[in-house]
């Protein structure tokens, strides 16, 4: 029998008492207690519906019935680790292989994107014999850069070639040539941008051309639609170098029958609902609407992205391009009041980051941008009013 649902205040008080303060909430001043979700929407304890522009974890939509059904049915039959033979793990590996270049044909299954990037480092270091890592400073991988902790690690952090956006549309091809010439490997982090999110291609690294093939690809978040599932794909040569250590790679839950059933279901939904093409269509529409807003609002410095992975750069003035950090936070808070969930990113936390579930619609895009326009217009009017009052106080007509 289900426990009686607590009130929001009681839940918050228990969280503050039992969880570390470093485990942060969205909207900490007025957090939301979510109780259910479906598709691109989430619902709070009062039944209010929020349009989710944040949650790329629920890749094919929150609580997609086919994904839920696949997990439930397999869990009723068997769930064990990958040391036993089971069809699901090889079926899933085959399905993933069919989406990747032929060279990337060896798979490791894990629980999270952080684990995937950690394993990618281990593979690369064993193959190359080197320990140095070159990463982009934002955002790429916290596992690789450990940027929030301030720790000294054997990494070189390179500034992003754009303020924010799909980082692979920077200089990945040129970077790959330099890295390989120096004896290194190229790791493509597809954790946020893979599985059709960029629309034009199934993988974001494919934006660089058909002949651009990473040495290692890491996957997470969207791969399991909320189920803890991740993957590393690499070449035979890299895998054999790791195998030569004699150290077994084992992950208790990675590659379990239930996890692989979920992964297969996500791929089925992507195909049946044509969500890659949908991301291309809706993403292009969203980008065009946002570009129209850039012409209307000077605070918008730039718009970057592809498919349903888009960033809107907010700046204080065009000359200095100072990040409009406070304005971005205010805008996100106002959108939440209008039942739209959006987050910020970038070194200055001034970039509005759109990465909604792939079922995000044309109507959703239009409604979100209309509300964004209304809030920005209101902000600009308040700024003009304040300037007028200051001038009047100084005796100016």
Tab-separated table of N, CA and C in Angstrom, residues 26-88:
chain	number	residue	atom	x	y	z
A	26	UNK	N	16.614	22.770	-8.274
A	26	UNK	CA	16.203	23.832	-9.183
A	26	UNK	C	15.336	24.812	-8.385
A	27	UNK	N	15.429	26.096	-8.725
A	27	UNK	CA	14.592	27.136	-8.121
A	27	UNK	C	14.627	27.033	-6.586
A	28	UNK	N	15.807	27.164	-5.969
A	28	UNK	CA	15.929	26.932	-4.522
A	28	UNK	C	15.067	27.861	-3.670
A	29	UNK	N	14.783	29.076	-4.167
A	29	UNK	CA	13.960	29.995	-3.378
A	29	UNK	C	12.515	29.492	-3.280
A	30	UNK	N	12.046	28.831	-4.325
A	30	UNK	CA	10.679	28.304	-4.350
A	30	UNK	C	10.691	27.007	-5.161
A	31	UNK	N	11.228	25.927	-4.572
A	31	UNK	CA	11.348	24.672	-5.326
A	31	UNK	C	9.996	24.088	-5.684
A	32	UNK	N	10.012	23.261	-6.731
A	32	UNK	CA	8.786	22.615	-7.198
A	32	UNK	C	8.789	21.165	-6.731
A	33	UNK	N	7.644	20.699	-6.239
A	33	UNK	CA	7.508	19.289	-5.911
A	33	UNK	C	6.758	18.615	-7.055
A	34	UNK	N	7.504	17.873	-7.865
A	34	UNK	CA	6.910	17.171	-8.994
A	34	UNK	C	6.396	15.805	-8.532
A	35	UNK	N	5.220	15.415	-9.044
A	35	UNK	CA	4.641	14.136	-8.637
A	35	UNK	C	4.394	13.187	-9.806
A	36	UNK	N	4.344	13.722	-11.031
A	36	UNK	CA	4.209	12.846	-12.192
A	36	UNK	C	4.630	13.606	-13.442
A	37	UNK	N	4.783	12.840	-14.543
A	37	UNK	CA	5.201	13.459	-15.803
A	37	UNK	C	4.765	12.583	-16.957
A	38	UNK	N	4.698	13.179	-18.130
A	38	UNK	CA	4.355	12.447	-19.338
A	38	UNK	C	4.728	13.271	-20.553
A	39	UNK	N	5.424	12.659	-21.504
A	39	UNK	CA	5.831	13.389	-22.701
A	39	UNK	C	6.778	14.525	-22.359
A	40	UNK	N	6.424	15.733	-22.793
A	40	UNK	CA	7.253	16.915	-22.522
A	40	UNK	C	6.724	17.740	-21.341
A	41	UNK	N	5.856	17.133	-20.533
A	41	UNK	CA	5.234	17.859	-19.431
A	41	UNK	C	5.521	17.195	-18.083
A	42	UNK	N	5.595	18.039	-17.039
A	42	UNK	CA	5.718	17.582	-15.669
A	42	UNK	C	4.631	18.261	-14.843
A	43	UNK	N	4.179	17.584	-13.771
A	43	UNK	CA	3.048	18.070	-12.988
A	43	UNK	C	3.431	18.129	-11.512
A	44	UNK	N	3.087	19.254	-10.866
A	44	UNK	CA	3.416	19.383	-9.454
A	44	UNK	C	2.290	18.820	-8.581
A	45	UNK	N	2.447	18.939	-7.261
A	45	UNK	CA	1.498	18.316	-6.335
A	45	UNK	C	0.120	18.965	-6.381
A	46	UNK	N	0.045	20.168	-6.973
A	46	UNK	CA	-1.248	20.830	-7.134
A	46	UNK	C	-1.897	20.524	-8.480
A	47	UNK	N	-1.194	19.768	-9.311
A	47	UNK	CA	-1.720	19.431	-10.632
A	47	UNK	C	-1.333	20.414	-11.718
A	48	UNK	N	-0.525	21.431	-11.397
A	48	UNK	CA	-0.095	22.401	-12.408
A	48	UNK	C	0.839	21.726	-13.407
A	49	UNK	N	0.647	22.031	-14.697
A	49	UNK	CA	1.440	21.419	-15.759
A	49	UNK	C	2.564	22.354	-16.203
A	50	UNK	N	3.776	21.843	-16.241
A	50	UNK	CA	4.951	22.598	-16.668
A	50	UNK	C	5.481	22.038	-17.992
A	51	UNK	N	5.822	22.918	-18.917
A	51	UNK	CA	6.491	22.501	-20.151
A	51	UNK	C	7.976	22.373	-19.864
A	52	UNK	N	8.505	21.184	-20.091
A	52	UNK	CA	9.883	20.870	-19.713
A	52	UNK	C	10.833	21.135	-20.877
A	53	UNK	N	11.652	22.175	-20.739
A	53	UNK	CA	12.674	22.489	-21.741
A	53	UNK	C	14.069	22.096	-21.266
A	54	UNK	N	14.140	21.408	-20.120
A	54	UNK	CA	15.412	21.065	-19.497
A	54	UNK	C	15.794	19.614	-19.723
A	55	UNK	N	14.813	18.722	-19.672
A	55	UNK	CA	15.100	17.326	-19.354
A	55	UNK	C	15.443	16.467	-20.559
A	56	UNK	N	16.706	16.535	-20.987
A	56	UNK	CA	17.165	15.643	-22.042
A	56	UNK	C	17.334	14.206	-21.564
A	57	UNK	N	17.230	13.973	-20.245
A	57	UNK	CA	17.300	12.604	-19.719
A	57	UNK	C	16.090	11.806	-20.207
A	58	UNK	N	14.921	12.412	-20.144
A	58	UNK	CA	13.701	11.769	-20.652
A	58	UNK	C	13.660	11.960	-22.166
A	59	UNK	N	14.569	11.304	-22.844
A	59	UNK	CA	14.871	11.597	-24.248
A	59	UNK	C	13.656	11.469	-25.154
A	60	UNK	N	12.928	10.375	-25.053
A	60	UNK	CA	11.763	10.165	-25.933
A	60	UNK	C	10.462	10.574	-25.258
A	61	UNK	N	10.568	11.239	-24.120
A	61	UNK	CA	9.400	11.703	-23.378
A	61	UNK	C	9.318	11.063	-22.017
A	62	UNK	N	8.920	11.843	-21.031
A	62	UNK	CA	8.781	11.332	-19.667
A	62	UNK	C	7.865	10.110	-19.638
A	63	UNK	N	8.310	9.064	-18.940
A	63	UNK	CA	7.470	7.886	-18.673
A	63	UNK	C	6.845	7.327	-19.945
A	64	UNK	N	7.627	7.275	-21.023
A	64	UNK	CA	7.065	6.770	-22.282
A	64	UNK	C	6.523	5.359	-22.051
A	65	UNK	N	5.274	5.106	-22.415
A	65	UNK	CA	4.655	3.817	-22.065
A	65	UNK	C	5.381	2.603	-22.627
A	66	UNK	N	5.965	2.701	-23.814
A	66	UNK	CA	6.664	1.553	-24.385
A	66	UNK	C	7.957	1.248	-23.627
A	67	UNK	N	8.625	2.290	-23.154
A	67	UNK	CA	9.854	2.096	-22.375
A	67	UNK	C	9.520	1.518	-21.002
A	68	UNK	N	8.487	2.073	-20.379
A	68	UNK	CA	8.041	1.567	-19.078
A	68	UNK	C	7.618	0.107	-19.187
A	69	UNK	N	6.881	-0.216	-20.236
A	69	UNK	CA	6.407	-1.581	-20.447
A	69	UNK	C	7.574	-2.551	-20.637
A	70	UNK	N	8.578	-2.145	-21.420
A	70	UNK	CA	9.731	-3.015	-21.667
A	70	UNK	C	10.467	-3.337	-20.373
A	71	UNK	N	10.650	-2.318	-19.529
A	71	UNK	CA	11.331	-2.531	-18.247
A	71	UNK	C	10.520	-3.456	-17.351
A	72	UNK	N	9.220	-3.223	-17.297
A	72	UNK	CA	8.348	-4.018	-16.423
A	72	UNK	C	8.301	-5.488	-16.860
A	73	UNK	N	8.146	-5.707	-18.155
A	73	UNK	CA	8.039	-7.079	-18.647
A	73	UNK	C	9.326	-7.865	-18.423
A	74	UNK	N	10.490	-7.229	-18.692
A	74	UNK	CA	11.752	-7.945	-18.486
A	74	UNK	C	12.023	-8.168	-17.003
A	75	UNK	N	11.647	-7.208	-16.175
A	75	UNK	CA	11.876	-7.328	-14.734
A	75	UNK	C	11.057	-8.465	-14.121
A	76	UNK	N	9.944	-8.821	-14.748
A	76	UNK	CA	9.119	-9.925	-14.261
A	76	UNK	C	9.722	-11.291	-14.605
A	77	UNK	N	10.654	-11.304	-15.568
A	77	UNK	CA	11.223	-12.571	-16.031
A	77	UNK	C	12.617	-12.814	-15.456
A	78	UNK	N	13.498	-11.838	-15.613
A	78	UNK	CA	14.890	-11.996	-15.176
A	78	UNK	C	15.595	-10.652	-15.172
A	79	UNK	N	16.337	-10.397	-14.104
A	79	UNK	CA	17.282	-9.281	-14.096
A	79	UNK	C	18.511	-9.731	-13.341
A	80	UNK	N	19.612	-9.822	-14.044
A	80	UNK	CA	20.862	-10.259	-13.432
A	80	UNK	C	22.002	-9.530	-14.105
A	81	UNK	N	23.240	-9.884	-13.762
A	81	UNK	CA	24.368	-9.140	-14.327
A	81	UNK	C	24.836	-9.750	-15.648
A	82	UNK	N	25.805	-9.093	-16.248
A	82	UNK	CA	26.227	-9.460	-17.599
A	82	UNK	C	27.195	-10.639	-17.646
A	83	UNK	N	27.457	-11.301	-16.512
A	83	UNK	CA	28.320	-12.480	-16.532
A	83	UNK	C	27.568	-13.731	-17.029
A	84	UNK	N	26.248	-13.630	-17.132
A	84	UNK	CA	25.452	-14.708	-17.719
A	84	UNK	C	25.138	-14.354	-19.175
A	85	UNK	N	25.034	-15.355	-20.015
A	85	UNK	CA	24.604	-15.117	-21.388
A	85	UNK	C	23.154	-14.637	-21.398
A	86	UNK	N	22.906	-13.612	-22.210
A	86	UNK	CA	21.542	-13.134	-22.372
A	86	UNK	C	21.433	-12.426	-23.714
A	87	UNK	N	20.304	-12.616	-24.403
A	87	UNK	CA	20.156	-12.036	-25.739
A	87	UNK	C	20.097	-10.510	-25.726
A	88	UNK	N	19.518	-9.934	-24.674
A	88	UNK	CA	19.289	-8.485	-24.698
A	88	UNK	C	20.575	-7.685	-24.892
